[in-house]
XYZ file of C-alpha atoms in Angstrom:
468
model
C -44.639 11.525 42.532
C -48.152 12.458 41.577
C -48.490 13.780 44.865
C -45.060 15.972 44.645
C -46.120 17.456 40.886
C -49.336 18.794 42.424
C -47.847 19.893 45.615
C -45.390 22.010 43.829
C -47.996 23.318 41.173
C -50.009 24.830 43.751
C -47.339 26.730 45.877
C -46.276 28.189 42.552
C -49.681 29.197 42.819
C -49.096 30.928 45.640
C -46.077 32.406 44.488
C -47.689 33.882 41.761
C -50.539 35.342 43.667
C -48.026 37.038 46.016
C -45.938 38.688 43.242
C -49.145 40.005 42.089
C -49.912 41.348 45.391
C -46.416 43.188 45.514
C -47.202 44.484 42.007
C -50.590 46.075 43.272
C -48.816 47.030 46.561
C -45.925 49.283 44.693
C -48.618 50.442 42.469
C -50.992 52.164 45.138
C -48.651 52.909 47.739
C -45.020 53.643 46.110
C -46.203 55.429 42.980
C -49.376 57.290 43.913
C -48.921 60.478 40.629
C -50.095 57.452 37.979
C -51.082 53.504 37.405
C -48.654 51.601 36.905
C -48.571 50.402 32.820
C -49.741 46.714 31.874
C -45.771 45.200 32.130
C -45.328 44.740 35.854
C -48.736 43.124 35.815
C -47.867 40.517 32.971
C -45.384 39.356 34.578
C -46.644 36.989 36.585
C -49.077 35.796 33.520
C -45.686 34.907 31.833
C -44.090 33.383 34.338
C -47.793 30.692 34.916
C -47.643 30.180 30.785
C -44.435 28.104 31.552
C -45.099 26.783 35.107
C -48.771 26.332 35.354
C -51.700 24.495 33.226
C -53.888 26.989 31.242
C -56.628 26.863 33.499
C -54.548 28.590 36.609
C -53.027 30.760 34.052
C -56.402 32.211 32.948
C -56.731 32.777 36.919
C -53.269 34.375 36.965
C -54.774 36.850 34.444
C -58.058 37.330 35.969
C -56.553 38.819 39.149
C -53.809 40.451 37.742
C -56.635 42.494 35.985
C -58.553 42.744 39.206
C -55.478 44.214 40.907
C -54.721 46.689 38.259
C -58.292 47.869 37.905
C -58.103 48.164 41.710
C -55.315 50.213 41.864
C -56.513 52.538 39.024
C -59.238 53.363 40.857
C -56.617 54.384 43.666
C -55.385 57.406 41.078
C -56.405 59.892 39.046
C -56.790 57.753 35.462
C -58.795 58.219 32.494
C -61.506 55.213 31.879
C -60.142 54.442 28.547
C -56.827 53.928 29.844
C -57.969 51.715 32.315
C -59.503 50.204 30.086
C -56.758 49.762 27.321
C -54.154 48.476 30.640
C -57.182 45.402 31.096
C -57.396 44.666 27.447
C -53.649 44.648 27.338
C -53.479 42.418 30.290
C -56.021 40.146 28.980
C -54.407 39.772 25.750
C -50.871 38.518 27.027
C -53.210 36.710 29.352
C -54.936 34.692 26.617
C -51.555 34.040 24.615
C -49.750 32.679 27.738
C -52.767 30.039 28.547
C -51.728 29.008 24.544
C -48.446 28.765 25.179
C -48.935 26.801 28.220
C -51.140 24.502 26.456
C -48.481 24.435 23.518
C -45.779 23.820 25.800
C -48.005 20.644 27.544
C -48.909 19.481 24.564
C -45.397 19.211 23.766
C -44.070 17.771 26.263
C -46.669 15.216 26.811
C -45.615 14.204 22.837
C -41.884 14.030 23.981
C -42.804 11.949 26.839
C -44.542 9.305 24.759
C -42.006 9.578 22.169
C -39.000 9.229 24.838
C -41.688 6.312 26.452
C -41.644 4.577 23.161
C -38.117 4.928 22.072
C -36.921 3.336 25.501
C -39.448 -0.013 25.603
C -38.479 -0.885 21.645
C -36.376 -3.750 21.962
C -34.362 -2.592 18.689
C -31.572 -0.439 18.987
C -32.472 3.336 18.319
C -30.099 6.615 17.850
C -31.089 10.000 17.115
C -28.255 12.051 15.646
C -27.868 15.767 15.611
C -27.460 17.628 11.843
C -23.789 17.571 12.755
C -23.415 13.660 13.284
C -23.512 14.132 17.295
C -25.438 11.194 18.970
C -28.208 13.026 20.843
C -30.473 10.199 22.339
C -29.831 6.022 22.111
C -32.364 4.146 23.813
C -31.348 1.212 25.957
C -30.824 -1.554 23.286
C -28.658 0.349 21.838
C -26.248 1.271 24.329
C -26.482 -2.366 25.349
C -25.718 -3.597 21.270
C -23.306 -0.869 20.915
C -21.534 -0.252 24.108
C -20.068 3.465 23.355
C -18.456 5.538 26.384
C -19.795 8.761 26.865
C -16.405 10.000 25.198
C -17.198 7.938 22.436
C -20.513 9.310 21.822
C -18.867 13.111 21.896
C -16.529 11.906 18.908
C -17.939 12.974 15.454
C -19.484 10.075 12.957
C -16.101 9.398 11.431
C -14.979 9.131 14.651
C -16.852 6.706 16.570
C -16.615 4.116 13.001
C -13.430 2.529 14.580
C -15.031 1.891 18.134
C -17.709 -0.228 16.207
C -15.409 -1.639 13.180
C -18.656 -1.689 11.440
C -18.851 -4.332 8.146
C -20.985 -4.729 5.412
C -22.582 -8.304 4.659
C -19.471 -8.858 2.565
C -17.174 -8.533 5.444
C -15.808 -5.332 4.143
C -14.887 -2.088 5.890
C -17.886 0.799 5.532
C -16.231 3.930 4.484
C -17.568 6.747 6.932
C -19.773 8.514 4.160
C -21.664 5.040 3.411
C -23.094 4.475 6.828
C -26.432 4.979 7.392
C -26.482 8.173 9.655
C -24.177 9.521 7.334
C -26.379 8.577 4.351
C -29.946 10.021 6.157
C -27.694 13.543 7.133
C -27.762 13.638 2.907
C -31.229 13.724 3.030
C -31.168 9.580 2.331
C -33.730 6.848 3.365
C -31.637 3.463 4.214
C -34.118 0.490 4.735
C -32.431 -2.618 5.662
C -29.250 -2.457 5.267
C -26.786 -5.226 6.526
C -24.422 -3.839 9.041
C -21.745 -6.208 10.944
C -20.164 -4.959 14.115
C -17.577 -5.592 16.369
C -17.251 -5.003 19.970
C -14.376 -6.229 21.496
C -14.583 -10.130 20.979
C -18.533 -9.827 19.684
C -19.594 -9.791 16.528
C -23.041 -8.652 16.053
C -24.650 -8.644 12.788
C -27.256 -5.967 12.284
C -30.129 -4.633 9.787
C -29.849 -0.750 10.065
C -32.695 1.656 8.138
C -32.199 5.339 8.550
C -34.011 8.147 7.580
C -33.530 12.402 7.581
C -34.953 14.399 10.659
C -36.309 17.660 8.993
C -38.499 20.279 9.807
C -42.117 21.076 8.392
C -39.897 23.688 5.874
C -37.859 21.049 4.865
C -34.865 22.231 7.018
C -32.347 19.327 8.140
C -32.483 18.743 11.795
C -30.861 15.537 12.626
C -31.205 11.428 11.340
C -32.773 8.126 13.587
C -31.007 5.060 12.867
C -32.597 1.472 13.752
C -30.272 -1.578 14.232
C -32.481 -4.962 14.728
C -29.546 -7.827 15.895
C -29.906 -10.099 13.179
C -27.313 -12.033 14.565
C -29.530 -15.488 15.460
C -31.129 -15.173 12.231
C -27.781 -15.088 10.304
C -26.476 -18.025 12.116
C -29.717 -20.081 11.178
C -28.861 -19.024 7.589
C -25.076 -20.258 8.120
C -27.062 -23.433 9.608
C -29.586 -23.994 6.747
C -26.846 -23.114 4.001
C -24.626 -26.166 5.740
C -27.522 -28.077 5.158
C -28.596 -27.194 1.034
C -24.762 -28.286 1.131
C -25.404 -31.673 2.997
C -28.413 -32.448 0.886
C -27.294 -31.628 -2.664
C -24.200 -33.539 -2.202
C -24.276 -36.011 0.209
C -28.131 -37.455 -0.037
C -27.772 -36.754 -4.189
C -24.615 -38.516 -4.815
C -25.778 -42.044 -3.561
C -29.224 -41.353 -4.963
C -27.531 -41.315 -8.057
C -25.571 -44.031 -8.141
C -29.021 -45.896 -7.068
C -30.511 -44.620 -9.891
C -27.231 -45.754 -12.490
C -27.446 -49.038 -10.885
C -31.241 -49.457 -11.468
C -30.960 -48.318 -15.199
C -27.965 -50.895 -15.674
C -30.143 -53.373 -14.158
C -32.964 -52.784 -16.563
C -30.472 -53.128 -19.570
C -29.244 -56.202 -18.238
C -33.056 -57.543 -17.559
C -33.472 -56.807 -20.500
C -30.918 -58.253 -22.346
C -30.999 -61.691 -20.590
C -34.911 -62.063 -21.827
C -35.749 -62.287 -18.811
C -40.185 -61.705 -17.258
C -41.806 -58.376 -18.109
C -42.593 -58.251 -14.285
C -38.657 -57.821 -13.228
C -38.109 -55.922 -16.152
C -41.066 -53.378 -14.509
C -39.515 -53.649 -11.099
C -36.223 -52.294 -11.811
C -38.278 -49.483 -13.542
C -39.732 -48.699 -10.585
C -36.548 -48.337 -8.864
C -35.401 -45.531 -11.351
C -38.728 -43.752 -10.954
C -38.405 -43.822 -7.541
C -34.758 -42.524 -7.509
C -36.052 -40.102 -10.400
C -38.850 -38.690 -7.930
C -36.748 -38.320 -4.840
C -34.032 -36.427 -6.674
C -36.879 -33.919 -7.620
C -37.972 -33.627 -4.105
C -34.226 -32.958 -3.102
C -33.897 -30.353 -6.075
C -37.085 -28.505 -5.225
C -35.726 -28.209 -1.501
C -32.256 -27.119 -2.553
C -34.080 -24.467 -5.439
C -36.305 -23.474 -3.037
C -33.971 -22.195 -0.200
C -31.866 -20.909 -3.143
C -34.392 -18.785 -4.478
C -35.504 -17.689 -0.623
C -32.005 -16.817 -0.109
C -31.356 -14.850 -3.387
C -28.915 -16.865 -4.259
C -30.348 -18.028 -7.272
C -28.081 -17.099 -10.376
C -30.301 -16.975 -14.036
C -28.582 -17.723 -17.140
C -30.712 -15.958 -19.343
C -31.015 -15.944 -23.032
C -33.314 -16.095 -26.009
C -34.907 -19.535 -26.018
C -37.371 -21.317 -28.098
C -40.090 -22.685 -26.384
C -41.235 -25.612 -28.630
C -37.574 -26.809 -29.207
C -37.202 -27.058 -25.383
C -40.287 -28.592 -24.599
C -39.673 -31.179 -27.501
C -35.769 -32.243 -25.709
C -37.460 -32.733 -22.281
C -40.599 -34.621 -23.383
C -37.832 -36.962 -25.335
C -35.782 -37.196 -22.073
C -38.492 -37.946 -19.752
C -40.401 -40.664 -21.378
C -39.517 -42.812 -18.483
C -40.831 -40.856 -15.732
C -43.865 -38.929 -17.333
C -46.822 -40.225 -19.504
C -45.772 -37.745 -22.524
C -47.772 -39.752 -24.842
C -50.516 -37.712 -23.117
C -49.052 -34.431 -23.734
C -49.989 -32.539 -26.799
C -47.999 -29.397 -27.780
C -49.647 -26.690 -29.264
C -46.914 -23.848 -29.915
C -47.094 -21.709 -33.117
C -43.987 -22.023 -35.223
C -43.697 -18.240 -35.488
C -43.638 -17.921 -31.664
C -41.003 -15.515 -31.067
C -38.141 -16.718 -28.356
C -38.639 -15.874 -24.525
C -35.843 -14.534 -22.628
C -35.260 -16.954 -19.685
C -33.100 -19.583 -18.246
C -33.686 -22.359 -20.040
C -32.958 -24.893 -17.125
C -35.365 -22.910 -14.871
C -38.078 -22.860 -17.350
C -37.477 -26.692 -17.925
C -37.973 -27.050 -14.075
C -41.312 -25.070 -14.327
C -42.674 -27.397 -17.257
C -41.468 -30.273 -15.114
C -43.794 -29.513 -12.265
C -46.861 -28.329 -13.950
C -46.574 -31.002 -16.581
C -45.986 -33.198 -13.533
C -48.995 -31.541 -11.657
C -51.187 -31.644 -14.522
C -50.550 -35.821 -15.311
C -50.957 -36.240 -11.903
C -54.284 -35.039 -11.148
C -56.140 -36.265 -14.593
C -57.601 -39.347 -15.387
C -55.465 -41.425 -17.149
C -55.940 -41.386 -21.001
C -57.379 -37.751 -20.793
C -55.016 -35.307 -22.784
C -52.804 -32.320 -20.944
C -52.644 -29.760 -23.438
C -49.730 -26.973 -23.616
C -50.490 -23.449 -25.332
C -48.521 -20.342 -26.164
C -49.299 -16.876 -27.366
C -47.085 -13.833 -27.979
C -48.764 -10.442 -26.866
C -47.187 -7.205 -26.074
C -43.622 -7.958 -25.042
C -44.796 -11.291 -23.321
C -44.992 -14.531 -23.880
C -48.340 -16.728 -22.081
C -47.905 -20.206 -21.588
C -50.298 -22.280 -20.770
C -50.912 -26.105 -19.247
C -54.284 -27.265 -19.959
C -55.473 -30.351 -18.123
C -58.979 -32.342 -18.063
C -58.984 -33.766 -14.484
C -60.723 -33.019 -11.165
C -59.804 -29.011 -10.634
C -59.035 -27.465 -7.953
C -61.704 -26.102 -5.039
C -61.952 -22.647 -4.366
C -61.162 -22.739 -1.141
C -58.124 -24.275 -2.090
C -57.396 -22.293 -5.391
C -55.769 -18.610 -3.990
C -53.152 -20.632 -2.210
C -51.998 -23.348 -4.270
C -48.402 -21.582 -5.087
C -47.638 -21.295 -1.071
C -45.072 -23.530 0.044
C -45.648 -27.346 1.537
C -49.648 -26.259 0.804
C -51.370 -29.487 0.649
C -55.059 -28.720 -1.380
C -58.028 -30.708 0.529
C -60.785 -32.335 -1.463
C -60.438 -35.134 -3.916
C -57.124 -34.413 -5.018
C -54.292 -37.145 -4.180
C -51.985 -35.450 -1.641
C -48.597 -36.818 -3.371
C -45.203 -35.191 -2.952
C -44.270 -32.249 -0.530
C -46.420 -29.668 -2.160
C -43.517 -27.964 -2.835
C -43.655 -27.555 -6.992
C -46.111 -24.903 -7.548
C -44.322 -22.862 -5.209
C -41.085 -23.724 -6.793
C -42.737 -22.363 -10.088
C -43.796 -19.416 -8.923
C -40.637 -18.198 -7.368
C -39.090 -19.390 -10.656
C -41.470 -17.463 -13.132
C -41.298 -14.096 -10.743
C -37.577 -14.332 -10.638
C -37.479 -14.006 -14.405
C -40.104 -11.083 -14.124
C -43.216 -12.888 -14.649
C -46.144 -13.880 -12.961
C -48.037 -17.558 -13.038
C -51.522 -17.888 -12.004
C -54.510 -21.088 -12.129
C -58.071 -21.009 -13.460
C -59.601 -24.104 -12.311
C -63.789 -25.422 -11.592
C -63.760 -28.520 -9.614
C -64.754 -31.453 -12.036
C -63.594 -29.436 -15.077
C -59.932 -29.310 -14.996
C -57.200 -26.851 -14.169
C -55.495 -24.394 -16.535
C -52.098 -22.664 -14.867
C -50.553 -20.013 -17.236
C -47.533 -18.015 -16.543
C -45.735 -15.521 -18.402
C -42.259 -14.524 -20.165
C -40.917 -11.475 -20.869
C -39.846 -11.991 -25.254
C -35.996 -12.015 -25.580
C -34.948 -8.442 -27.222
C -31.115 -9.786 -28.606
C -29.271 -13.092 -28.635
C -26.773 -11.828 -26.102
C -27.352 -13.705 -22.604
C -26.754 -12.132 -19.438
C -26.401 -13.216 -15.649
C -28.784 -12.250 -13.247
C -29.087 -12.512 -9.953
């Protein structure tokens, strides 16, 4: 091929030289009175700017110059027209070797983008300004399988070929799709498309974005589709199984736990040793635990989902810390736990369930990793709109090494620290606090203790509100 190119580039070459040759030919033998002017002598140059690399096109010019000053000498011609003919020649000379360099330049840019578009294993279509597909790369011809008379139909068109779907299974009206969206001058980033070709059903994320030039002139849109399809069905998988484990591994964890707390009564009651009494405890703590594991799995695919729903609305921080310090006497050493809220502490807007779940585990975290006896302290301060809570603890800290990822999910820290649970409730916090528009971060010297503060936005009316 390589071979072929430069065979053909050099007989154009010759081509070239030849028409030149005519030119000076005519010039000196057909019109003898007066030189011939600069245009039959450019034309060659012009013809090299879009056939030959600059190089040969600067020789193109240097002997169609040679042949014109030639033939001038074959006539009776003034020096400075001569002269001005050269110039003249030179000049459309040295703006064709441009062009051909523009024109290579170009070209070499279209190859690499036509290069690129064609390896990308997503699905690519360039549309004209009038909706007209003008290129698809290979993925997506294979994703969306349109016949060439498909592709000539306009956008509204070509929507019933594809029976396109939003993530709700609904129709897309031909004005919301994304090439129609980017020929308004739109950006669409990740948008869920679902389409249907004959018996497949392929669900896609689609951006788009405007094609316009340097002026700001509308030339076209590019769409991306990236099958999503595998991805969705994992989703479909892991939703079946949030199902599974909320319901069927909670139920008969709960009727373990209602068992062991009847048992405890009962123990109780019959007067029987301290020792049994503790056992059946230890049941319920157990059961207690594992349902928190199960919760922070279910939460935490919730929350990675966006499924989460908040029920938000002014609450009070110390009365809700009070109720589930009362209620979990049983499971956590709350004798330990000293609450230091201001009465005049204005009320935060949140979920109070959610926030309950974030006091859980850092209260949790906190009792865990202290000595026993030492005190976990929990602070509060209004400032600015926001409400900082803090959980103070006394115990061994946290290393720096392990300190910036802490709030990752199933991160275990290294170091003296037990390595109890499935490192799963800092995480759970965080995506808690920054789904209610906060943030929650640790300050912590090994040896010293651990302080992990987070923050609430202050609730601006008694009316609560769903949020997704």
């Amino acid at each position: 091929m390589r071979q072929e190119r430069t065979y053909g580039r050099w007989m154009m070459l010759f081509l070239l030289v030849l028409l030149d040759v005519g030119v000076f030919l005519v010039d000196i033998y057909f019109i003898p009175e007066n030189v011939l002017p600069p245009a039959p002598y450019v034309i060659p140059v012009l013809i090299s700017a879009y056939l030959l690399p600059p190089s040969l096109v600067a020789a193109i010019t240097a002997l169609s110059i040679a042949f014109q000053l030639t033939a001038a000498s074959f006539h009776p011609t003034p020096l400075w027209l001569v002269s001005l003919y050269a110039a003249s020649i030179g000049l459309v000379g040295f703006l064709a070797a441009a062009l051909s360099h523009r024109t290579r330049r170009e070209a070499a840019t279209a190859a690499q983008l036509d290069s690129t578009i064609t390896s990308m294993a997503d699905a690519v279509v360039i549309y004209g300004r009038d909706g007209e597909i003008l290129r698809m790369n290979p993925a997506a011809e294979r994703m969306l399988g349109l016949s060439e008379e498909e592709r000539r139909l306009p956008l509204a068109g070509r929507l019933p070929a594809v029976q396109a779907e939003t993530e709700e299974r609904k129709p897309i009206e031909p004005e919301d799709t994304p090439p129609a969206r980017a020929l308004r001058g739109e950006t669409v980033r990740g948008m869920v498309v679902v389409l249907h070709r004959g018996e497949r059903t392929i669900w896609t994320s689609a951006s788009a974005s405007p094609i316009c030039s340097p002026d700001g002139t509308l030339l076209g849109a590019v769409v991306t589709l990236v099958d999503i399809t595998k991805r969705h069905e994992l989703e479909e998988q892991r939703d079946d199984l949030v199902r599974a484990i909320s319901h069927d591994l909670r139920n008969p964890l709960t009727a373990v736990q209602g068992q062991a707390q009847l048992l405890q009564r009962l123990l109780r009651g019959m007067g029987v040793e301290e020792r049994m009494v503790r056992s059946a405890e230890a049941i319920t703590i157990g059961a207690q635990r594992m349902n928190a594991m199960i919760l922070d799995l279910v939460e935490s695919t919730r929350l990675e989902a966006g499924q989460l729903r908040l029920t938000k609305r002014p609450t009070n921080l110390r009365a809700l810390l009070d109720g589930l310090l009362d209620r979990s006497s049983g499971v956590m050493e709350v004798e330990r736990i000293r609450v230091q809220i201001p009465a005049d502490l204005p009320p935060v807007d949140a979920d109070p369930d959610r926030l309950e779940r974030v006091f859980t585990n850092l209260l949790t975290n906190a009792l865990k990793y202290s000595s026993k006896g030492s005190e976990v302290v929990v602070e509060a301060v209004a400032t600015d709109g926001w409400v900082t809570t803090s959980v103070v603890d006394r115990g061994v800290g946290i290393s720096e090494e392990d300190l910036p990822h802490i709030f990752e999910r199933f991160y275990r820290a290294k170091g003296t620290r037990k390595t109890e649970g499935l490192g799963m409730g800092l995480y759970i916090a965080r995506m808690l606090i920054e789904a209610h528009g906060g943030r929650i971060w640790a300050e912590s010297h090994e040896g010293e203790g651990s302080r992990f503060s987070f923050t609430i936005p202050v609730a601006v009316s008694n009316r609560g509100t769903d949020t997704d």
